[in-house]
PDB file of C-alpha atoms and ligand atoms in Angstrom:
ATOM      1  CA  MET A   1     -24.762  62.202 -14.707  1.00 90.00           C
ATOM      2  CA  ILE A   2     -22.338  61.480 -11.898  1.00 97.00           C
ATOM      3  CA  LYS A   3     -19.113  63.330 -11.284  1.00 98.00           C
ATOM      4  CA  LEU A   4     -15.977  61.458 -10.346  1.00 98.00           C
ATOM      5  CA  ALA A   5     -13.661  62.736  -7.625  1.00 99.00           C
ATOM      6  CA  PRO A   6     -10.427  60.746  -7.393  1.00 98.00           C
ATOM      7  CA  SER A   7      -8.898  61.041  -3.921  1.00 98.00           C
ATOM      8  CA  ILE A   8      -5.222  61.973  -4.024  1.00 97.00           C
ATOM      9  CA  LEU A   9      -4.671  60.053  -0.799  1.00 98.00           C
ATOM     10  CA  SER A  10      -4.029  57.010  -2.975  1.00 98.00           C
ATOM     11  CA  ALA A  11      -1.765  58.816  -5.456  1.00 98.00           C
ATOM     12  CA  ASP A  12       2.012  58.487  -5.375  1.00 98.00           C
ATOM     13  CA  PHE A  13       3.020  61.653  -3.483  1.00 97.00           C
ATOM     14  CA  ALA A  14       6.482  61.572  -5.068  1.00 98.00           C
ATOM     15  CA  ARG A  15       4.798  61.772  -8.479  1.00 98.00           C
ATOM     16  CA  LEU A  16       1.746  63.736  -7.451  1.00 98.00           C
ATOM     17  CA  LEU A  17       1.310  66.018 -10.464  1.00 98.00           C
ATOM     18  CA  GLU A  18       1.949  63.150 -12.875  1.00 98.00           C
ATOM     19  CA  ASP A  19      -0.722  61.040 -11.134  1.00 98.00           C
ATOM     20  CA  VAL A  20      -3.206  63.922 -10.969  1.00 98.00           C
ATOM     21  CA  LYS A  21      -2.760  64.606 -14.703  1.00 98.00           C
ATOM     22  CA  LYS A  22      -3.686  60.965 -15.353  1.00 98.00           C
ATOM     23  CA  VAL A  23      -7.092  61.382 -13.699  1.00 98.00           C
ATOM     24  CA  GLU A  24      -7.634  64.801 -15.247  1.00 98.00           C
ATOM     25  CA  ASN A  25      -6.861  63.424 -18.709  1.00 98.00           C
ATOM     26  CA  ALA A  26      -9.227  60.518 -18.030  1.00 98.00           C
ATOM     27  CA  GLY A  27     -12.038  63.090 -17.673  1.00 98.00           C
ATOM     28  CA  CYS A  28     -12.535  63.108 -13.901  1.00 98.00           C
ATOM     29  CA  GLU A  29     -14.243  66.320 -12.853  1.00 98.00           C
ATOM     30  CA  TYR A  30     -13.221  66.833  -9.213  1.00 99.00           C
ATOM     31  CA  LEU A  31      -9.903  66.405  -7.434  1.00 99.00           C
ATOM     32  CA  HIS A  32     -10.652  65.186  -3.919  1.00 99.00           C
ATOM     33  CA  ILE A  33      -7.989  66.466  -1.543  1.00 98.00           C
ATOM     34  CA  ASP A  34      -7.924  64.660   1.803  1.00 98.00           C
ATOM     35  CA  VAL A  35      -6.492  66.894   4.503  1.00 98.00           C
ATOM     36  CA  MET A  36      -5.779  65.121   7.804  1.00 98.00           C
ATOM     37  CA  ASP A  37      -4.228  66.569  10.944  1.00 98.00           C
ATOM     38  CA  GLY A  38      -3.453  63.570  13.157  1.00 98.00           C
ATOM     39  CA  HIS A  39      -6.069  64.765  15.673  1.00 98.00           C
ATOM     40  CA  PHE A  40      -9.484  64.545  14.064  1.00 98.00           C
ATOM     41  CA  VAL A  41      -8.305  61.365  12.347  1.00 98.00           C
ATOM     42  CA  PRO A  42      -5.313  59.161  13.137  1.00 98.00           C
ATOM     43  CA  ASN A  43      -3.323  60.104  10.031  1.00 98.00           C
ATOM     44  CA  ILE A  44      -1.463  63.127   8.621  1.00 98.00           C
ATOM     45  CA  THR A  45      -1.517  64.055   4.948  1.00 98.00           C
ATOM     46  CA  LEU A  46      -0.976  67.430   3.342  1.00 98.00           C
ATOM     47  CA  GLY A  47      -1.645  71.151   3.631  1.00 98.00           C
ATOM     48  CA  PRO A  48      -2.385  74.202   1.499  1.00 98.00           C
ATOM     49  CA  GLY A  49       1.168  74.435   0.112  1.00 98.00           C
ATOM     50  CA  ILE A  50       0.750  71.273  -1.931  1.00 98.00           C
ATOM     51  CA  VAL A  51      -2.705  72.363  -3.099  1.00 98.00           C
ATOM     52  CA  LYS A  52      -1.236  75.666  -4.316  1.00 98.00           C
ATOM     53  CA  SER A  53       1.510  73.888  -6.251  1.00 98.00           C
ATOM     54  CA  LEU A  54      -0.987  71.604  -7.996  1.00 98.00           C
ATOM     55  CA  ARG A  55      -3.376  74.474  -8.794  1.00 98.00           C
ATOM     56  CA  LYS A  56      -1.016  75.981 -11.366  1.00 98.00           C
ATOM     57  CA  ASP A  57      -1.175  72.900 -13.592  1.00 98.00           C
ATOM     58  CA  VAL A  58      -4.597  71.365 -12.969  1.00 98.00           C
ATOM     59  CA  ASN A  59      -8.029  72.548 -14.111  1.00 98.00           C
ATOM     60  CA  MET A  60     -10.233  70.152 -12.142  1.00 99.00           C
ATOM     61  CA  VAL A  61     -12.610  71.304  -9.384  1.00 99.00           C
ATOM     62  CA  PHE A  62     -10.471  71.330  -6.227  1.00 99.00           C
ATOM     63  CA  ASP A  63     -12.515  69.689  -3.496  1.00 98.00           C
ATOM     64  CA  ALA A  64     -10.825  69.916  -0.082  1.00 99.00           C
ATOM     65  CA  HIS A  65     -12.085  67.410   2.479  1.00 99.00           C
ATOM     66  CA  LEU A  66     -10.875  68.825   5.788  1.00 99.00           C
ATOM     67  CA  MET A  67     -10.554  66.075   8.378  1.00 99.00           C
ATOM     68  CA  ILE A  68      -9.074  68.470  10.898  1.00 98.00           C
ATOM     69  CA  GLU A  69      -9.924  70.082  14.208  1.00 98.00           C
ATOM     70  CA  ASN A  70     -10.579  73.842  14.246  1.00 98.00           C
ATOM     71  CA  PRO A  71     -11.138  74.057  10.478  1.00 98.00           C
ATOM     72  CA  ASP A  72     -11.955  77.784  10.736  1.00 98.00           C
ATOM     73  CA  LEU A  73      -8.279  78.488  11.363  1.00 98.00           C
ATOM     74  CA  TYR A  74      -7.313  77.088   7.952  1.00 98.00           C
ATOM     75  CA  ILE A  75     -10.182  77.953   5.624  1.00 98.00           C
ATOM     76  CA  LYS A  76      -8.554  81.122   4.282  1.00 98.00           C
ATOM     77  CA  ASP A  77      -5.314  79.228   3.589  1.00 98.00           C
ATOM     78  CA  PHE A  78      -7.171  76.643   1.501  1.00 99.00           C
ATOM     79  CA  VAL A  79      -9.114  79.360  -0.323  1.00 99.00           C
ATOM     80  CA  ASP A  80      -5.869  81.189  -1.126  1.00 98.00           C
ATOM     81  CA  ALA A  81      -4.352  77.903  -2.300  1.00 98.00           C
ATOM     82  CA  GLY A  82      -7.094  77.681  -4.939  1.00 98.00           C
ATOM     83  CA  CYS A  83      -9.813  75.388  -3.593  1.00 99.00           C
ATOM     84  CA  ASP A  84     -13.206  75.630  -5.292  1.00 99.00           C
ATOM     85  CA  LEU A  85     -15.081  73.707  -2.622  1.00 99.00           C
ATOM     86  CA  ILE A  86     -14.256  73.241   1.054  1.00 99.00           C
ATOM     87  CA  VAL A  87     -15.877  70.508   3.101  1.00 99.00           C
ATOM     88  CA  VAL A  88     -15.768  70.510   6.888  1.00 99.00           C
ATOM     89  CA  HIS A  89     -16.883  67.765   9.260  1.00 99.00           C
ATOM     90  CA  GLN A  90     -20.003  68.345  11.329  1.00 98.00           C
ATOM     91  CA  GLU A  91     -18.185  66.665  14.232  1.00 98.00           C
ATOM     92  CA  ALA A  92     -15.304  69.167  14.075  1.00 98.00           C
ATOM     93  CA  CYS A  93     -17.455  72.320  14.109  1.00 98.00           C
ATOM     94  CA  THR A  94     -18.859  73.766  17.313  1.00 97.00           C
ATOM     95  CA  HIS A  95     -20.634  76.473  15.310  1.00 98.00           C
ATOM     96  CA  LEU A  96     -21.285  74.722  12.029  1.00 98.00           C
ATOM     97  CA  HIS A  97     -23.533  77.391  10.529  1.00 98.00           C
ATOM     98  CA  ARG A  98     -20.875  80.038  11.193  1.00 98.00           C
ATOM     99  CA  THR A  99     -18.129  77.918   9.633  1.00 98.00           C
ATOM    100  CA  ILE A 100     -20.216  77.388   6.499  1.00 98.00           C
ATOM    101  CA  GLN A 101     -20.826  81.135   6.239  1.00 98.00           C
ATOM    102  CA  ASN A 102     -17.093  81.654   6.660  1.00 98.00           C
ATOM    103  CA  ILE A 103     -16.359  79.379   3.673  1.00 99.00           C
ATOM    104  CA  LYS A 104     -19.053  81.008   1.535  1.00 98.00           C
ATOM    105  CA  SER A 105     -17.823  84.514   2.369  1.00 98.00           C
ATOM    106  CA  TYR A 106     -14.875  83.809   0.055  1.00 98.00           C
ATOM    107  CA  GLY A 107     -17.216  83.146  -2.871  1.00 98.00           C
ATOM    108  CA  ILE A 108     -16.494  79.427  -3.071  1.00 98.00           C
ATOM    109  CA  LYS A 109     -18.702  76.398  -2.443  1.00 99.00           C
ATOM    110  CA  ALA A 110     -19.225  74.895   0.998  1.00 99.00           C
ATOM    111  CA  GLY A 111     -19.918  71.331   2.027  1.00 99.00           C
ATOM    112  CA  VAL A 112     -20.435  69.402   5.236  1.00 99.00           C
ATOM    113  CA  ALA A 113     -19.270  65.844   5.904  1.00 99.00           C
ATOM    114  CA  LEU A 114     -20.770  63.259   8.232  1.00 99.00           C
ATOM    115  CA  ASN A 115     -18.928  60.381   9.839  1.00 99.00           C
ATOM    116  CA  PRO A 116     -20.782  57.068   9.628  1.00 99.00           C
ATOM    117  CA  ALA A 117     -22.071  57.440  13.206  1.00 98.00           C
ATOM    118  CA  THR A 118     -23.388  60.993  12.739  1.00 99.00           C
ATOM    119  CA  PRO A 119     -27.086  61.254  11.858  1.00 98.00           C
ATOM    120  CA  ILE A 120     -28.586  63.331   9.023  1.00 98.00           C
ATOM    121  CA  GLU A 121     -30.667  65.088  11.671  1.00 98.00           C
ATOM    122  CA  SER A 122     -27.518  66.939  12.837  1.00 98.00           C
ATOM    123  CA  ILE A 123     -27.212  68.937   9.593  1.00 98.00           C
ATOM    124  CA  LYS A 124     -30.899  69.604   8.883  1.00 98.00           C
ATOM    125  CA  HIS A 125     -30.498  73.207  10.008  1.00 97.00           C
ATOM    126  CA  VAL A 126     -27.741  73.943   7.475  1.00 98.00           C
ATOM    127  CA  LEU A 127     -29.047  71.980   4.503  1.00 98.00           C
ATOM    128  CA  SER A 128     -30.289  75.093   2.723  1.00 98.00           C
ATOM    129  CA  GLU A 129     -26.878  76.742   3.240  1.00 98.00           C
ATOM    130  CA  VAL A 130     -24.572  74.102   1.752  1.00 98.00           C
ATOM    131  CA  ASP A 131     -23.754  73.127  -1.821  1.00 98.00           C
ATOM    132  CA  MET A 132     -22.870  69.539  -0.947  1.00 99.00           C
ATOM    133  CA  VAL A 133     -23.213  66.955   1.800  1.00 99.00           C
ATOM    134  CA  LEU A 134     -20.522  64.298   2.052  1.00 99.00           C
ATOM    135  CA  ILE A 135     -21.651  60.969   3.453  1.00 99.00           C
ATOM    136  CA  MET A 136     -18.622  59.044   4.684  1.00 99.00           C
ATOM    137  CA  THR A 137     -18.998  55.409   3.719  1.00 99.00           C
ATOM    138  CA  VAL A 138     -15.949  54.420   5.821  1.00 98.00           C
ATOM    139  CA  ASN A 139     -14.611  55.845   9.069  1.00 98.00           C
ATOM    140  CA  PRO A 140     -12.280  58.607   7.865  1.00 98.00           C
ATOM    141  CA  GLY A 141      -8.508  58.361   8.151  1.00 98.00           C
ATOM    142  CA  PHE A 142      -7.262  55.958   5.524  1.00 98.00           C
ATOM    143  CA  GLY A 143      -7.699  54.948   1.918  1.00 98.00           C
ATOM    144  CA  GLY A 144      -8.440  51.387   0.895  1.00 98.00           C
ATOM    145  CA  GLN A 145     -11.016  50.549   3.603  1.00 98.00           C
ATOM    146  CA  SER A 146     -14.200  48.547   3.004  1.00 98.00           C
ATOM    147  CA  PHE A 147     -17.486  50.240   2.168  1.00 98.00           C
ATOM    148  CA  ILE A 148     -19.963  50.230   5.079  1.00 98.00           C
ATOM    149  CA  GLU A 149     -23.207  48.809   3.644  1.00 98.00           C
ATOM    150  CA  GLY A 150     -25.292  50.410   6.380  1.00 98.00           C
ATOM    151  CA  MET A 151     -24.653  53.821   4.788  1.00 98.00           C
ATOM    152  CA  VAL A 152     -26.962  53.129   1.822  1.00 98.00           C
ATOM    153  CA  PRO A 153     -30.195  53.926   3.754  1.00 98.00           C
ATOM    154  CA  LYS A 154     -28.479  57.047   5.113  1.00 98.00           C
ATOM    155  CA  ILE A 155     -27.842  58.300   1.554  1.00 99.00           C
ATOM    156  CA  GLU A 156     -31.501  57.585   0.736  1.00 98.00           C
ATOM    157  CA  GLU A 157     -32.654  59.476   3.814  1.00 98.00           C
ATOM    158  CA  LEU A 158     -30.558  62.495   2.824  1.00 99.00           C
ATOM    159  CA  LYS A 159     -31.791  62.410  -0.771  1.00 98.00           C
ATOM    160  CA  GLU A 160     -35.420  62.312   0.396  1.00 98.00           C
ATOM    161  CA  LEU A 161     -34.843  65.225   2.740  1.00 98.00           C
ATOM    162  CA  ILE A 162     -33.160  67.338   0.034  1.00 98.00           C
ATOM    163  CA  ASP A 163     -35.986  66.596  -2.429  1.00 98.00           C
ATOM    164  CA  SER A 164     -38.719  67.225   0.142  1.00 98.00           C
ATOM    165  CA  LYS A 165     -37.280  70.687   0.762  1.00 98.00           C
ATOM    166  CA  GLY A 166     -36.949  71.370  -2.974  1.00 98.00           C
ATOM    167  CA  LEU A 167     -33.222  72.035  -2.596  1.00 98.00           C
ATOM    168  CA  SER A 168     -30.439  71.301  -5.041  1.00 98.00           C
ATOM    169  CA  VAL A 169     -27.634  69.979  -2.878  1.00 98.00           C
ATOM    170  CA  ASP A 170     -25.053  67.527  -4.211  1.00 99.00           C
ATOM    171  CA  ILE A 171     -24.552  64.239  -2.387  1.00 99.00           C
ATOM    172  CA  GLN A 172     -20.967  63.038  -2.305  1.00 99.00           C
ATOM    173  CA  VAL A 173     -19.947  59.610  -1.060  1.00 99.00           C
ATOM    174  CA  ASP A 174     -16.452  58.778   0.105  1.00 99.00           C
ATOM    175  CA  GLY A 175     -14.820  55.518   1.122  1.00 98.00           C
ATOM    176  CA  GLY A 176     -14.615  52.062  -0.390  1.00 98.00           C
ATOM    177  CA  ILE A 177     -16.411  52.964  -3.624  1.00 98.00           C
ATOM    178  CA  LYS A 178     -15.492  50.752  -6.575  1.00 98.00           C
ATOM    179  CA  PRO A 179     -16.938  49.986 -10.009  1.00 98.00           C
ATOM    180  CA  SER A 180     -18.655  47.002  -8.358  1.00 98.00           C
ATOM    181  CA  ASN A 181     -20.677  49.014  -5.818  1.00 98.00           C
ATOM    182  CA  VAL A 182     -21.050  52.442  -7.432  1.00 98.00           C
ATOM    183  CA  ASP A 183     -24.539  51.556  -8.745  1.00 98.00           C
ATOM    184  CA  LYS A 184     -25.823  51.087  -5.182  1.00 98.00           C
ATOM    185  CA  VAL A 185     -24.811  54.539  -3.970  1.00 98.00           C
ATOM    186  CA  VAL A 186     -25.974  56.247  -7.157  1.00 98.00           C
ATOM    187  CA  LYS A 187     -29.383  54.560  -6.931  1.00 98.00           C
ATOM    188  CA  ALA A 188     -29.587  55.750  -3.331  1.00 98.00           C
ATOM    189  CA  GLY A 189     -29.040  59.350  -4.493  1.00 98.00           C
ATOM    190  CA  ALA A 190     -25.310  60.098  -4.608  1.00 98.00           C
ATOM    191  CA  ASN A 191     -24.062  62.139  -7.582  1.00 98.00           C
ATOM    192  CA  ILE A 192     -20.421  62.920  -6.724  1.00 99.00           C
ATOM    193  CA  ILE A 193     -18.340  59.817  -6.272  1.00 99.00           C
ATOM    194  CA  VAL A 194     -15.013  59.828  -4.472  1.00 99.00           C
ATOM    195  CA  ALA A 195     -12.699  56.950  -5.295  1.00 98.00           C
ATOM    196  CA  GLY A 196      -9.107  56.681  -4.120  1.00 98.00           C
ATOM    197  CA  SER A 197      -7.610  53.230  -4.293  1.00 98.00           C
ATOM    198  CA  ALA A 198     -10.014  52.003  -6.995  1.00 98.00           C
ATOM    199  CA  ILE A 199      -8.745  54.665  -9.407  1.00 98.00           C
ATOM    200  CA  PHE A 200      -5.119  55.337  -8.457  1.00 98.00           C
ATOM    201  CA  ASN A 201      -4.218  51.699  -7.856  1.00 98.00           C
ATOM    202  CA  SER A 202      -5.702  50.612 -11.150  1.00 98.00           C
ATOM    203  CA  GLU A 203      -3.394  49.574 -13.975  1.00 97.00           C
ATOM    204  CA  ASP A 204      -5.519  51.311 -16.571  1.00 98.00           C
ATOM    205  CA  ILE A 205      -7.098  54.495 -15.196  1.00 98.00           C
ATOM    206  CA  PRO A 206      -9.147  55.490 -18.319  1.00 98.00           C
ATOM    207  CA  THR A 207     -10.764  52.038 -18.437  1.00 98.00           C
ATOM    208  CA  THR A 208     -11.553  52.106 -14.719  1.00 98.00           C
ATOM    209  CA  VAL A 209     -13.077  55.588 -15.051  1.00 98.00           C
ATOM    210  CA  LYS A 210     -15.209  54.351 -17.942  1.00 98.00           C
ATOM    211  CA  LEU A 211     -16.334  51.367 -15.888  1.00 98.00           C
ATOM    212  CA  PHE A 212     -17.346  53.630 -12.993  1.00 98.00           C
ATOM    213  CA  ARG A 213     -19.531  55.684 -15.325  1.00 98.00           C
ATOM    214  CA  GLU A 214     -21.072  52.670 -17.092  1.00 98.00           C
ATOM    215  CA  ASN A 215     -21.899  50.917 -13.824  1.00 98.00           C
ATOM    216  CA  ALA A 216     -23.235  54.120 -12.263  1.00 98.00           C
ATOM    217  CA  SER A 217     -25.863  54.434 -14.962  1.00 93.00           C
ATOM    218  CA  LYS A 218     -26.997  50.794 -14.763  1.00 86.00           C
TER     219      LYS A 218
HETATM  220  C1  DX5 B 301     -10.849  58.541   3.920  1.00 57.26           C
HETATM  221  C2  DX5 B 301     -10.773  59.578   2.839  1.00 57.26           C
HETATM  222  C3  DX5 B 301     -11.150  59.068   1.509  1.00 57.26           C
HETATM  223  C4  DX5 B 301     -10.267  57.950   1.014  1.00 57.26           C
HETATM  224  C5  DX5 B 301     -10.974  57.215  -0.062  1.00 57.26           C
HETATM  225  O1  DX5 B 301     -10.680  59.148   5.143  1.00 57.26           O
HETATM  226  O2  DX5 B 301     -11.642  60.659   3.129  1.00 57.26           O
HETATM  227  O3  DX5 B 301     -11.244  60.105   0.563  1.00 57.26           O
HETATM  228  O4  DX5 B 301      -9.041  58.391   0.541  1.00 57.26           O
HETATM  229  O5  DX5 B 301     -10.170  56.144  -0.464  1.00 57.26           O
HETATM  230  P1  DX5 B 301     -10.790  54.775  -0.972  1.00 57.26           P
HETATM  231  O6  DX5 B 301     -11.617  55.086  -2.186  1.00 57.26           O
HETATM  232  O7  DX5 B 301      -9.595  53.941  -1.250  1.00 57.26           O
HETATM  233  O8  DX5 B 301     -11.643  54.237   0.144  1.00 57.26           O
HETATM  234 ZN1   ZN B 302     -12.132  62.128   1.553  1.00 57.26          ZN
END
């Protein structure tokens, strides 16, 4: 069974709680929170204050995708704001193993994200330490970009590595995922599906969510 993680980047920020309640009521399990600092990626989004405000009214798994430099400086803030899972980028961490331990020291889940150009090899040494690996299927920074087809073999490579080590690590995919291509990434091994524009820009969110799940199990 897949889990769906709508990305709030594509929500209407002026009606954020209202939009988030729509995806929660449609049965989506994770809330994917894209944090961007204008340095690691060429865009700025939101910080822990907004996460804290949402936390009071939302029961989904809060999944913070930190696309920021020096993530260690902000991990405690996102923990205090109520995140259940914090994902840092391999490319942003000089001491990745230490950063993952830092996240886990708060008793929450830790994940590591890879830009399209970053090989699986670079996280082999932390695979047994993380709860989730996020394979970016677009270059991070913006919602609504096109899925990079070349990422499918990368998901397969990660899945094989996880299985060969007998680990249970979730594989999340993020960027350009739609009902029309979700089957491909799920077949390759992904089990947590981020979708921003495909869900929030849809006229009928419950139907789109249903379509994601139907197509994922094809
Ligand atoms: C991109 C973000 C994604 C993005 C996904 O940098 O990490 O989470 O919002 O949006 P869609 O599904 O529209 O590609
Ligand atoms: Zn994301």
